[in-house]
PDB file of N, CA, C and O in Angstrom:
ATOM      1  N   MET A   1       9.592  -2.353  -8.186  1.00 96.00           N
ATOM      2  CA  MET A   1      10.651  -2.995  -7.067  1.00 96.00           C
ATOM      3  C   MET A   1       9.711  -3.965  -6.070  1.00 96.00           C
ATOM      4  O   MET A   1       8.290  -3.739  -5.889  1.00 96.00           O
ATOM      5  N   LYS A   2      10.201  -4.998  -5.933  1.00 97.00           N
ATOM      6  CA  LYS A   2       9.748  -5.784  -4.576  1.00 97.00           C
ATOM      7  C   LYS A   2       9.782  -5.626  -3.404  1.00 97.00           C
ATOM      8  O   LYS A   2      11.217  -5.390  -2.854  1.00 97.00           O
ATOM      9  N   LEU A   3       8.872  -5.286  -2.629  1.00 98.00           N
ATOM     10  CA  LEU A   3       9.014  -5.179  -0.889  1.00 98.00           C
ATOM     11  C   LEU A   3       7.999  -6.230  -0.144  1.00 98.00           C
ATOM     12  O   LEU A   3       7.054  -6.284  -0.584  1.00 98.00           O
ATOM     13  N   ARG A   4       8.835  -6.293   0.994  1.00 98.00           N
ATOM     14  CA  ARG A   4       7.941  -7.270   1.801  1.00 98.00           C
ATOM     15  C   ARG A   4       7.409  -6.317   2.944  1.00 98.00           C
ATOM     16  O   ARG A   4       7.674  -5.579   3.482  1.00 98.00           O
ATOM     17  N   ALA A   5       5.950  -6.662   3.196  1.00 98.00           N
ATOM     18  CA  ALA A   5       5.312  -5.885   4.129  1.00 98.00           C
ATOM     19  C   ALA A   5       4.514  -6.617   4.690  1.00 98.00           C
ATOM     20  O   ALA A   5       3.759  -7.753   4.427  1.00 98.00           O
ATOM     21  N   THR A   6       3.835  -6.125   6.218  1.00 98.00           N
ATOM     22  CA  THR A   6       3.089  -6.709   6.720  1.00 98.00           C
ATOM     23  C   THR A   6       1.648  -5.969   6.642  1.00 98.00           C
ATOM     24  O   THR A   6       1.650  -4.775   6.732  1.00 98.00           O
ATOM     25  N   ILE A   7       0.428  -6.661   6.646  1.00 98.00           N
ATOM     26  CA  ILE A   7      -0.874  -5.933   6.513  1.00 98.00           C
ATOM     27  C   ILE A   7      -0.921  -5.398   7.682  1.00 98.00           C
ATOM     28  O   ILE A   7      -1.122  -6.220   8.760  1.00 98.00           O
ATOM     29  N   ARG A   8      -1.400  -4.118   7.983  1.00 98.00           N
ATOM     30  CA  ARG A   8      -1.415  -3.761   9.535  1.00 98.00           C
ATOM     31  C   ARG A   8      -2.896  -3.296   9.884  1.00 98.00           C
ATOM     32  O   ARG A   8      -3.170  -3.089  11.099  1.00 98.00           O
ATOM     33  N   GLU A   9      -3.671  -3.088   8.857  1.00 98.00           N
ATOM     34  CA  GLU A   9      -5.353  -2.898   9.126  1.00 98.00           C
ATOM     35  C   GLU A   9      -6.257  -4.083   8.377  1.00 98.00           C
ATOM     36  O   GLU A   9      -5.643  -4.481   7.368  1.00 98.00           O
ATOM     37  N   ASP A  10      -7.349  -3.961   8.901  1.00 97.00           N
ATOM     38  CA  ASP A  10      -8.280  -5.071   8.135  1.00 97.00           C
ATOM     39  C   ASP A  10      -8.550  -4.582   7.009  1.00 97.00           C
ATOM     40  O   ASP A  10      -8.658  -3.664   6.390  1.00 97.00           O
ATOM     41  N   VAL A  11      -8.558  -6.067   5.928  1.00 97.00           N
ATOM     42  CA  VAL A  11      -8.988  -5.528   4.564  1.00 97.00           C
ATOM     43  C   VAL A  11     -10.262  -5.904   4.426  1.00 97.00           C
ATOM     44  O   VAL A  11     -10.943  -6.947   4.522  1.00 97.00           O
ATOM     45  N   GLN A  12     -11.130  -4.955   3.750  1.00 95.00           N
ATOM     46  CA  GLN A  12     -12.239  -4.862   3.513  1.00 95.00           C
ATOM     47  C   GLN A  12     -12.752  -5.643   2.468  1.00 95.00           C
ATOM     48  O   GLN A  12     -11.978  -5.460   1.400  1.00 95.00           O
ATOM     49  N   GLU A  13     -13.793  -6.184   1.964  1.00 96.00           N
ATOM     50  CA  GLU A  13     -14.320  -7.025   0.919  1.00 96.00           C
ATOM     51  C   GLU A  13     -14.341  -6.133  -0.455  1.00 96.00           C
ATOM     52  O   GLU A  13     -13.983  -6.656  -1.105  1.00 96.00           O
ATOM     53  N   ASN A  14     -14.821  -4.815   0.057  1.00 96.00           N
ATOM     54  CA  ASN A  14     -14.425  -4.138  -1.465  1.00 96.00           C
ATOM     55  C   ASN A  14     -13.338  -3.108  -1.429  1.00 96.00           C
ATOM     56  O   ASN A  14     -13.492  -2.215  -2.233  1.00 96.00           O
ATOM     57  N   ALA A  15     -12.395  -3.474  -0.811  1.00 95.00           N
ATOM     58  CA  ALA A  15     -11.074  -2.577  -0.747  1.00 95.00           C
ATOM     59  C   ALA A  15     -10.366  -2.542  -2.093  1.00 95.00           C
ATOM     60  O   ALA A  15     -10.398  -3.473  -2.669  1.00 95.00           O
ATOM     61  N   SER A  16      -9.758  -1.562  -2.002  1.00 97.00           N
ATOM     62  CA  SER A  16      -8.971  -1.112  -3.370  1.00 97.00           C
ATOM     63  C   SER A  16      -7.605  -0.906  -3.094  1.00 97.00           C
ATOM     64  O   SER A  16      -6.778  -0.352  -3.744  1.00 97.00           O
ATOM     65  N   SER A  17      -7.347  -0.693  -1.612  1.00 98.00           N
ATOM     66  CA  SER A  17      -6.115  -0.291  -1.189  1.00 98.00           C
ATOM     67  C   SER A  17      -5.757  -1.347   0.148  1.00 98.00           C
ATOM     68  O   SER A  17      -6.897  -1.622   0.738  1.00 98.00           O
ATOM     69  N   ILE A  18      -4.588  -1.262   0.659  1.00 98.00           N
ATOM     70  CA  ILE A  18      -4.136  -1.860   1.764  1.00 98.00           C
ATOM     71  C   ILE A  18      -3.406  -1.073   2.621  1.00 98.00           C
ATOM     72  O   ILE A  18      -2.491  -0.124   2.121  1.00 98.00           O
ATOM     73  N   VAL A  19      -3.204  -1.325   3.888  1.00 98.00           N
ATOM     74  CA  VAL A  19      -2.436  -0.546   4.685  1.00 98.00           C
ATOM     75  C   VAL A  19      -1.338  -1.319   5.288  1.00 98.00           C
ATOM     76  O   VAL A  19      -1.858  -2.359   5.875  1.00 98.00           O
ATOM     77  N   VAL A  20      -0.233  -1.152   5.239  1.00 98.00           N
ATOM     78  CA  VAL A  20       1.144  -1.886   5.326  1.00 98.00           C
ATOM     79  C   VAL A  20       2.338  -1.275   6.146  1.00 98.00           C
ATOM     80  O   VAL A  20       2.259   0.064   6.370  1.00 98.00           O
ATOM     81  N   GLU A  21       2.891  -2.290   6.683  1.00 98.00           N
ATOM     82  CA  GLU A  21       4.358  -1.477   7.334  1.00 98.00           C
ATOM     83  C   GLU A  21       5.582  -2.353   6.548  1.00 98.00           C
ATOM     84  O   GLU A  21       5.497  -3.812   6.410  1.00 98.00           O
ATOM     85  N   PHE A  22       6.314  -1.628   6.016  1.00 98.00           N
ATOM     86  CA  PHE A  22       7.320  -2.372   5.361  1.00 98.00           C
ATOM     87  C   PHE A  22       8.256  -3.213   6.105  1.00 98.00           C
ATOM     88  O   PHE A  22       8.959  -2.321   7.068  1.00 98.00           O
ATOM     89  N   GLU A  23       8.991  -4.266   5.727  1.00 98.00           N
ATOM     90  CA  GLU A  23       9.796  -5.010   6.542  1.00 98.00           C
ATOM     91  C   GLU A  23      11.280  -4.170   6.729  1.00 98.00           C
ATOM     92  O   GLU A  23      11.722  -3.411   5.568  1.00 98.00           O
ATOM     93  N   GLY A  24      11.739  -3.950   7.693  1.00 97.00           N
ATOM     94  CA  GLY A  24      13.007  -3.211   7.847  1.00 97.00           C
ATOM     95  C   GLY A  24      12.770  -1.676   8.335  1.00 97.00           C
ATOM     96  O   GLY A  24      14.067  -1.101   8.216  1.00 97.00           O
ATOM     97  N   ASP A  25      11.643  -1.187   7.972  1.00 97.00           N
ATOM     98  CA  ASP A  25      11.563   0.273   8.329  1.00 97.00           C
ATOM     99  C   ASP A  25      11.613   0.408   9.929  1.00 97.00           C
ATOM    100  O   ASP A  25      10.787   0.044  10.856  1.00 97.00           O
ATOM    101  N   LYS A  26      12.876   1.158  10.227  1.00 97.00           N
ATOM    102  CA  LYS A  26      12.862   1.478  11.811  1.00 97.00           C
ATOM    103  C   LYS A  26      12.150   2.212  12.525  1.00 97.00           C
ATOM    104  O   LYS A  26      11.827   2.304  13.863  1.00 97.00           O
ATOM    105  N   LYS A  27      11.288   3.160  11.656  1.00 98.00           N
ATOM    106  CA  LYS A  27      10.450   3.830  12.085  1.00 98.00           C
ATOM    107  C   LYS A  27       8.706   3.298  12.458  1.00 98.00           C
ATOM    108  O   LYS A  27       7.990   3.905  12.847  1.00 98.00           O
ATOM    109  N   LYS A  28       8.676   2.264  11.638  1.00 97.00           N
ATOM    110  CA  LYS A  28       7.489   1.387  11.733  1.00 97.00           C
ATOM    111  C   LYS A  28       6.382   2.432  11.106  1.00 97.00           C
ATOM    112  O   LYS A  28       4.835   1.963  11.832  1.00 97.00           O
ATOM    113  N   GLN A  29       6.536   2.968   9.972  1.00 98.00           N
ATOM    114  CA  GLN A  29       5.553   3.688   9.623  1.00 98.00           C
ATOM    115  C   GLN A  29       4.307   2.702   8.907  1.00 98.00           C
ATOM    116  O   GLN A  29       4.725   1.677   8.152  1.00 98.00           O
ATOM    117  N   HIS A  30       3.219   3.450   8.877  1.00 98.00           N
ATOM    118  CA  HIS A  30       1.996   2.703   8.248  1.00 98.00           C
ATOM    119  C   HIS A  30       1.901   3.444   6.813  1.00 98.00           C
ATOM    120  O   HIS A  30       2.069   4.753   6.968  1.00 98.00           O
ATOM    121  N   PHE A  31       1.894   2.673   5.412  1.00 98.00           N
ATOM    122  CA  PHE A  31       1.758   3.564   4.279  1.00 98.00           C
ATOM    123  C   PHE A  31       0.343   2.823   3.742  1.00 98.00           C
ATOM    124  O   PHE A  31       0.189   1.569   3.633  1.00 98.00           O
ATOM    125  N   GLU A  32      -0.313   3.477   2.954  1.00 98.00           N
ATOM    126  CA  GLU A  32      -1.513   3.020   2.073  1.00 98.00           C
ATOM    127  C   GLU A  32      -0.847   2.817   0.832  1.00 98.00           C
ATOM    128  O   GLU A  32      -0.181   3.468   0.030  1.00 98.00           O
ATOM    129  N   VAL A  33      -1.286   1.729   0.395  1.00 98.00           N
ATOM    130  CA  VAL A  33      -1.075   1.076  -0.957  1.00 98.00           C
ATOM    131  C   VAL A  33      -2.164   0.542  -1.907  1.00 98.00           C
ATOM    132  O   VAL A  33      -2.819  -0.028  -1.459  1.00 98.00           O
ATOM    133  N   LYS A  34      -2.104   1.686  -3.103  1.00 98.00           N
ATOM    134  CA  LYS A  34      -3.352   1.240  -3.815  1.00 98.00           C
ATOM    135  C   LYS A  34      -2.934  -0.157  -4.527  1.00 98.00           C
ATOM    136  O   LYS A  34      -1.734  -0.342  -4.960  1.00 98.00           O
ATOM    137  N   CYS A  35      -4.161  -0.859  -4.814  1.00 98.00           N
ATOM    138  CA  CYS A  35      -3.732  -2.044  -5.514  1.00 98.00           C
ATOM    139  C   CYS A  35      -4.598  -2.025  -6.897  1.00 98.00           C
ATOM    140  O   CYS A  35      -5.739  -1.533  -7.177  1.00 98.00           O
ATOM    141  N   THR A  36      -3.965  -2.788  -7.787  1.00 98.00           N
ATOM    142  CA  THR A  36      -4.782  -2.800  -8.991  1.00 98.00           C
ATOM    143  C   THR A  36      -5.645  -3.985  -9.084  1.00 98.00           C
ATOM    144  O   THR A  36      -6.090  -4.335 -10.419  1.00 98.00           O
ATOM    145  N   PHE A  37      -5.862  -4.872  -7.973  1.00 97.00           N
ATOM    146  CA  PHE A  37      -6.472  -6.038  -7.818  1.00 97.00           C
ATOM    147  C   PHE A  37      -7.325  -5.946  -6.514  1.00 97.00           C
ATOM    148  O   PHE A  37      -6.985  -5.066  -5.812  1.00 97.00           O
ATOM    149  N   ASN A  38      -8.433  -6.764  -6.310  1.00 97.00           N
ATOM    150  CA  ASN A  38      -9.232  -6.857  -5.115  1.00 97.00           C
ATOM    151  C   ASN A  38      -8.111  -7.494  -4.059  1.00 97.00           C
ATOM    152  O   ASN A  38      -8.388  -8.661  -4.129  1.00 97.00           O
ATOM    153  N   PRO A  39      -7.646  -6.876  -2.791  1.00 98.00           N
ATOM    154  CA  PRO A  39      -6.626  -7.601  -2.135  1.00 98.00           C
ATOM    155  C   PRO A  39      -7.683  -8.618  -1.268  1.00 98.00           C
ATOM    156  O   PRO A  39      -7.015  -9.441  -0.625  1.00 98.00           O
ATOM    157  N   TYR A  40      -8.956  -7.887  -0.974  1.00 97.00           N
ATOM    158  CA  TYR A  40      -9.657  -8.816  -0.244  1.00 97.00           C
ATOM    159  C   TYR A  40      -9.879 -10.452  -0.870  1.00 97.00           C
ATOM    160  O   TYR A  40      -9.840 -11.505  -0.412  1.00 97.00           O
ATOM    161  N   GLU A  41     -10.095 -10.345  -2.117  1.00 96.00           N
ATOM    162  CA  GLU A  41     -10.160 -11.600  -3.216  1.00 96.00           C
ATOM    163  C   GLU A  41      -9.124 -12.474  -3.323  1.00 96.00           C
ATOM    164  O   GLU A  41      -9.212 -13.715  -3.308  1.00 96.00           O
ATOM    165  N   VAL A  42      -7.819 -11.628  -3.185  1.00 96.00           N
ATOM    166  CA  VAL A  42      -6.652 -12.777  -3.220  1.00 96.00           C
ATOM    167  C   VAL A  42      -6.186 -13.171  -1.528  1.00 96.00           C
ATOM    168  O   VAL A  42      -5.012 -13.955  -1.482  1.00 96.00           O
ATOM    169  N   GLY A  43      -7.195 -12.798  -0.815  1.00 96.00           N
ATOM    170  CA  GLY A  43      -6.712 -13.567   0.668  1.00 96.00           C
ATOM    171  C   GLY A  43      -5.806 -12.679   1.752  1.00 96.00           C
ATOM    172  O   GLY A  43      -5.755 -12.964   2.829  1.00 96.00           O
ATOM    173  N   MET A  44      -5.591 -11.261   1.254  1.00 97.00           N
ATOM    174  CA  MET A  44      -4.811 -10.588   2.186  1.00 97.00           C
ATOM    175  C   MET A  44      -5.713 -10.285   3.356  1.00 97.00           C
ATOM    176  O   MET A  44      -6.837  -9.945   3.479  1.00 97.00           O
ATOM    177  N   MET A  45      -4.931 -10.398   4.356  1.00 97.00           N
ATOM    178  CA  MET A  45      -5.548 -10.376   6.043  1.00 97.00           C
ATOM    179  C   MET A  45      -4.487  -9.903   6.840  1.00 97.00           C
ATOM    180  O   MET A  45      -3.328  -9.712   6.620  1.00 97.00           O
ATOM    181  N   LYS A  46      -5.248  -8.930   7.743  1.00 97.00           N
ATOM    182  CA  LYS A  46      -4.412  -8.206   8.747  1.00 97.00           C
ATOM    183  C   LYS A  46      -3.309  -9.274   9.775  1.00 97.00           C
ATOM    184  O   LYS A  46      -3.770 -10.271   9.701  1.00 97.00           O
ATOM    185  N   TRP A  47      -2.017  -8.786   9.305  1.00 97.00           N
ATOM    186  CA  TRP A  47      -1.114  -9.437  10.060  1.00 97.00           C
ATOM    187  C   TRP A  47      -0.373 -10.413   9.222  1.00 97.00           C
ATOM    188  O   TRP A  47       0.769 -10.868   9.424  1.00 97.00           O
ATOM    189  N   ASP A  48      -0.757 -10.721   7.837  1.00 97.00           N
ATOM    190  CA  ASP A  48      -0.103 -11.406   7.083  1.00 97.00           C
ATOM    191  C   ASP A  48       1.291 -10.771   6.548  1.00 97.00           C
ATOM    192  O   ASP A  48       1.145  -9.653   6.422  1.00 97.00           O
ATOM    193  N   VAL A  49       2.084 -11.494   5.894  1.00 98.00           N
ATOM    194  CA  VAL A  49       3.239 -10.645   5.503  1.00 98.00           C
ATOM    195  C   VAL A  49       3.169 -11.280   3.821  1.00 98.00           C
ATOM    196  O   VAL A  49       3.303 -12.324   3.439  1.00 98.00           O
ATOM    197  N   TRP A  50       3.447 -10.239   2.979  1.00 98.00           N
ATOM    198  CA  TRP A  50       3.097 -10.422   1.531  1.00 98.00           C
ATOM    199  C   TRP A  50       4.680  -9.567   1.132  1.00 98.00           C
ATOM    200  O   TRP A  50       5.003  -8.671   1.567  1.00 98.00           O
ATOM    201  N   ASP A  51       4.887 -10.261  -0.067  1.00 98.00           N
ATOM    202  CA  ASP A  51       5.822  -9.660  -0.970  1.00 98.00           C
ATOM    203  C   ASP A  51       4.899  -8.799  -2.210  1.00 98.00           C
ATOM    204  O   ASP A  51       4.350  -9.754  -2.719  1.00 98.00           O
ATOM    205  N   LEU A  52       5.370  -7.578  -2.082  1.00 98.00           N
ATOM    206  CA  LEU A  52       4.362  -6.692  -3.008  1.00 98.00           C
ATOM    207  C   LEU A  52       5.300  -6.269  -4.162  1.00 98.00           C
ATOM    208  O   LEU A  52       6.713  -5.642  -3.974  1.00 98.00           O
ATOM    209  N   LYS A  53       4.709  -6.349  -5.435  1.00 98.00           N
ATOM    210  CA  LYS A  53       5.572  -5.455  -6.505  1.00 98.00           C
ATOM    211  C   LYS A  53       4.811  -4.232  -6.453  1.00 98.00           C
ATOM    212  O   LYS A  53       3.792  -3.909  -6.745  1.00 98.00           O
ATOM    213  N   ILE A  54       5.746  -3.094  -6.243  1.00 98.00           N
ATOM    214  CA  ILE A  54       5.231  -1.907  -6.009  1.00 98.00           C
ATOM    215  C   ILE A  54       5.910  -0.936  -7.143  1.00 98.00           C
ATOM    216  O   ILE A  54       7.134  -0.971  -7.681  1.00 98.00           O
ATOM    217  N   ARG A  55       5.124  -0.049  -7.556  1.00 98.00           N
ATOM    218  CA  ARG A  55       5.602   1.174  -8.262  1.00 98.00           C
ATOM    219  C   ARG A  55       5.013   2.378  -7.862  1.00 98.00           C
ATOM    220  O   ARG A  55       4.114   2.502  -6.995  1.00 98.00           O
ATOM    221  N   PHE A  56       5.898   3.530  -8.292  1.00 98.00           N
ATOM    222  CA  PHE A  56       5.071   4.862  -7.869  1.00 98.00           C
ATOM    223  C   PHE A  56       4.373   5.673  -9.035  1.00 98.00           C
ATOM    224  O   PHE A  56       4.434   5.492 -10.383  1.00 98.00           O
ATOM    225  N   GLU A  57       3.322   6.265  -8.291  1.00 98.00           N
ATOM    226  CA  GLU A  57       2.499   7.043  -9.456  1.00 98.00           C
ATOM    227  C   GLU A  57       2.312   8.686  -8.618  1.00 98.00           C
ATOM    228  O   GLU A  57       2.390   8.597  -7.603  1.00 98.00           O
ATOM    229  N   SER A  58       2.767   9.531  -9.771  1.00 97.00           N
ATOM    230  CA  SER A  58       2.781  11.049  -9.139  1.00 97.00           C
ATOM    231  C   SER A  58       1.389  11.590  -9.678  1.00 97.00           C
ATOM    232  O   SER A  58       0.983  11.511 -10.800  1.00 97.00           O
ATOM    233  N   GLU A  59       0.996  12.351  -8.599  1.00 96.00           N
ATOM    234  CA  GLU A  59      -0.301  13.095  -8.944  1.00 96.00           C
ATOM    235  C   GLU A  59       0.049  14.815  -8.647  1.00 96.00           C
ATOM    236  O   GLU A  59       0.535  15.079  -7.463  1.00 96.00           O
ATOM    237  N   ILE A  60      -0.133  15.492  -9.534  1.00 96.00           N
ATOM    238  CA  ILE A  60       0.134  17.040  -9.270  1.00 96.00           C
ATOM    239  C   ILE A  60      -1.051  17.787  -9.325  1.00 96.00           C
ATOM    240  O   ILE A  60      -1.940  17.593 -10.336  1.00 96.00           O
ATOM    241  N   PHE A  61      -1.209  18.652  -8.421  1.00 94.00           N
ATOM    242  CA  PHE A  61      -2.377  19.097  -8.103  1.00 94.00           C
ATOM    243  C   PHE A  61      -2.080  20.746  -7.838  1.00 94.00           C
ATOM    244  O   PHE A  61      -1.193  21.255  -7.461  1.00 94.00           O
ATOM    245  N   THR A  62      -2.676  21.550  -9.032  1.00 95.00           N
ATOM    246  CA  THR A  62      -2.352  22.992  -9.193  1.00 95.00           C
ATOM    247  C   THR A  62      -3.524  23.780  -8.510  1.00 95.00           C
ATOM    248  O   THR A  62      -4.706  23.562  -9.139  1.00 95.00           O
ATOM    249  N   GLU A  63      -3.108  24.685  -7.762  1.00 94.00           N
ATOM    250  CA  GLU A  63      -4.034  25.524  -7.057  1.00 94.00           C
ATOM    251  C   GLU A  63      -4.695  26.558  -7.865  1.00 94.00           C
ATOM    252  O   GLU A  63      -3.724  27.232  -8.340  1.00 94.00           O
ATOM    253  N   GLN A  64      -5.734  26.635  -8.375  1.00 93.00           N
ATOM    254  CA  GLN A  64      -6.330  27.692  -9.448  1.00 93.00           C
ATOM    255  C   GLN A  64      -6.035  28.900  -9.257  1.00 93.00           C
ATOM    256  O   GLN A  64      -5.459  29.454  -9.922  1.00 93.00           O
ATOM    257  N   LYS A  65      -6.053  29.358  -7.721  1.00 93.00           N
ATOM    258  CA  LYS A  65      -5.957  30.796  -7.475  1.00 93.00           C
ATOM    259  C   LYS A  65      -4.766  31.149  -7.327  1.00 93.00           C
ATOM    260  O   LYS A  65      -4.059  32.301  -7.806  1.00 93.00           O
ATOM    261  N   THR A  66      -3.752  30.364  -7.186  1.00 94.00           N
ATOM    262  CA  THR A  66      -2.632  30.647  -6.900  1.00 94.00           C
ATOM    263  C   THR A  66      -1.432  30.263  -7.891  1.00 94.00           C
ATOM    264  O   THR A  66       0.048  30.832  -7.986  1.00 94.00           O
ATOM    265  N   GLY A  67      -1.771  28.969  -8.597  1.00 93.00           N
ATOM    266  CA  GLY A  67      -0.954  28.495  -9.470  1.00 93.00           C
ATOM    267  C   GLY A  67       0.343  27.439  -9.099  1.00 93.00           C
ATOM    268  O   GLY A  67       1.031  26.949  -9.460  1.00 93.00           O
ATOM    269  N   GLN A  68       0.052  27.528  -7.424  1.00 95.00           N
ATOM    270  CA  GLN A  68       0.976  26.840  -6.571  1.00 95.00           C
ATOM    271  C   GLN A  68       0.742  25.267  -6.992  1.00 95.00           C
ATOM    272  O   GLN A  68      -0.349  24.859  -6.926  1.00 95.00           O
ATOM    273  N   LYS A  69       1.698  24.576  -6.878  1.00 95.00           N
ATOM    274  CA  LYS A  69       1.572  22.908  -7.430  1.00 95.00           C
ATOM    275  C   LYS A  69       1.728  22.266  -6.118  1.00 95.00           C
ATOM    276  O   LYS A  69       2.861  22.820  -5.327  1.00 95.00           O
ATOM    277  N   SER A  70       1.283  21.084  -6.038  1.00 96.00           N
ATOM    278  CA  SER A  70       1.574  20.282  -4.711  1.00 96.00           C
ATOM    279  C   SER A  70       1.657  18.781  -5.581  1.00 96.00           C
ATOM    280  O   SER A  70       0.823  18.556  -6.458  1.00 96.00           O
ATOM    281  N   TYR A  71       2.598  18.106  -4.882  1.00 96.00           N
ATOM    282  CA  TYR A  71       2.633  17.052  -5.469  1.00 96.00           C
ATOM    283  C   TYR A  71       2.584  15.727  -4.818  1.00 96.00           C
ATOM    284  O   TYR A  71       2.813  15.954  -3.613  1.00 96.00           O
ATOM    285  N   PHE A  72       1.922  14.834  -5.140  1.00 96.00           N
ATOM    286  CA  PHE A  72       1.496  13.625  -4.281  1.00 96.00           C
ATOM    287  C   PHE A  72       1.935  12.468  -4.950  1.00 96.00           C
ATOM    288  O   PHE A  72       2.086  12.449  -5.967  1.00 96.00           O
ATOM    289  N   THR A  73       2.486  11.456  -4.094  1.00 97.00           N
ATOM    290  CA  THR A  73       3.057  10.130  -4.522  1.00 97.00           C
ATOM    291  C   THR A  73       2.407   9.226  -4.131  1.00 97.00           C
ATOM    292  O   THR A  73       1.924   8.848  -2.660  1.00 97.00           O
ATOM    293  N   HIS A  74       1.530   8.141  -5.032  1.00 98.00           N
ATOM    294  CA  HIS A  74       1.020   7.010  -4.494  1.00 98.00           C
ATOM    295  C   HIS A  74       1.928   5.844  -4.805  1.00 98.00           C
ATOM    296  O   HIS A  74       2.693   5.766  -5.892  1.00 98.00           O
ATOM    297  N   LEU A  75       1.620   4.724  -3.837  1.00 98.00           N
ATOM    298  CA  LEU A  75       2.415   3.556  -3.846  1.00 98.00           C
ATOM    299  C   LEU A  75       1.328   2.593  -4.435  1.00 98.00           C
ATOM    300  O   LEU A  75       0.112   2.595  -4.371  1.00 98.00           O
ATOM    301  N   VAL A  76       1.791   1.873  -5.567  1.00 98.00           N
ATOM    302  CA  VAL A  76       0.543   1.182  -6.238  1.00 98.00           C
ATOM    303  C   VAL A  76       1.372  -0.254  -6.527  1.00 98.00           C
ATOM    304  O   VAL A  76       2.506  -0.536  -6.874  1.00 98.00           O
ATOM    305  N   CYS A  77       0.346  -1.476  -6.336  1.00 98.00           N
ATOM    306  CA  CYS A  77       0.670  -2.819  -6.299  1.00 98.00           C
ATOM    307  C   CYS A  77       0.070  -3.378  -7.385  1.00 98.00           C
ATOM    308  O   CYS A  77      -1.110  -3.308  -7.481  1.00 98.00           O
ATOM    309  N   ASP A  78       0.779  -3.899  -8.157  1.00 97.00           N
ATOM    310  CA  ASP A  78       0.379  -4.379  -9.338  1.00 97.00           C
ATOM    311  C   ASP A  78      -0.101  -6.095  -9.331  1.00 97.00           C
ATOM    312  O   ASP A  78      -0.534  -6.578  -9.839  1.00 97.00           O
ATOM    313  N   SER A  79       0.963  -6.613  -8.067  1.00 97.00           N
ATOM    314  CA  SER A  79       1.020  -8.060  -8.006  1.00 97.00           C
ATOM    315  C   SER A  79       1.537  -8.400  -6.574  1.00 97.00           C
ATOM    316  O   SER A  79       2.149  -7.585  -6.019  1.00 97.00           O
ATOM    317  N   ALA A  80       0.987  -9.433  -6.131  1.00 98.00           N
ATOM    318  CA  ALA A  80       1.624  -9.690  -4.692  1.00 98.00           C
ATOM    319  C   ALA A  80       1.579 -11.551  -4.570  1.00 98.00           C
ATOM    320  O   ALA A  80       0.836 -11.788  -4.866  1.00 98.00           O
ATOM    321  N   LYS A  81       2.515 -11.609  -3.498  1.00 97.00           N
ATOM    322  CA  LYS A  81       2.613 -12.941  -3.427  1.00 97.00           C
ATOM    323  C   LYS A  81       2.588 -13.335  -1.810  1.00 97.00           C
ATOM    324  O   LYS A  81       3.465 -12.545  -1.058  1.00 97.00           O
ATOM    325  N   VAL A  82       2.058 -14.501  -1.278  1.00 97.00           N
ATOM    326  CA  VAL A  82       2.048 -13.934   0.248  1.00 97.00           C
ATOM    327  C   VAL A  82       3.253 -14.992   0.485  1.00 97.00           C
ATOM    328  O   VAL A  82       3.834 -15.861   0.086  1.00 97.00           O
ATOM    329  N   PHE A  83       3.926 -14.172   1.616  1.00 97.00           N
ATOM    330  CA  PHE A  83       5.265 -14.653   2.104  1.00 97.00           C
ATOM    331  C   PHE A  83       4.932 -15.707   3.550  1.00 97.00           C
ATOM    332  O   PHE A  83       5.560 -16.988   3.448  1.00 97.00           O
ATOM    333  N   LYS A  84       4.028 -15.165   4.395  1.00 95.00           N
ATOM    334  CA  LYS A  84       3.777 -15.768   5.624  1.00 95.00           C
ATOM    335  C   LYS A  84       2.380 -15.430   6.106  1.00 95.00           C
ATOM    336  O   LYS A  84       2.002 -14.129   6.154  1.00 95.00           O
ATOM    337  N   SER A  85       1.346 -16.739   6.220  1.00 93.00           N
ATOM    338  CA  SER A  85       0.298 -16.091   6.785  1.00 93.00           C
ATOM    339  C   SER A  85      -0.172 -16.902   8.080  1.00 93.00           C
ATOM    340  O   SER A  85       0.186 -18.034   8.435  1.00 93.00           O
ATOM    341  N   ILE A  86      -0.853 -16.030   8.946  1.00 84.00           N
ATOM    342  CA  ILE A  86      -1.035 -16.625  10.197  1.00 84.00           C
ATOM    343  C   ILE A  86      -2.337 -17.303  10.517  1.00 84.00           C
ATOM    344  O   ILE A  86      -2.962 -17.745  11.512  1.00 84.00           O
ATOM    345  N   HIS A  87      -3.153 -17.191   9.673  1.00 79.00           N
ATOM    346  CA  HIS A  87      -4.499 -17.980   9.119  1.00 79.00           C
ATOM    347  C   HIS A  87      -4.665 -19.230   8.544  1.00 79.00           C
ATOM    348  O   HIS A  87      -3.798 -19.487   7.924  1.00 79.00           O
TER     349      HIS A  87
END
């Protein structure tokens, strides 16, 4: 799915993820999005707005002692296009 997001934290040179706020989120939550590319190398910077192609990945962790499962959902970005840059 394609979502528009504002980068909310500085992107480091060796980054593999970004922290964003999705457009239209009334709670203004911050989400970590894993990238299949280096976000620094494509020019992602704090406060820029990007259109992100997002998919979900699920990770299941099973506690060895109890057998209880925990489910984690990861947001993964495969491609991105700058919408508005203030730099």
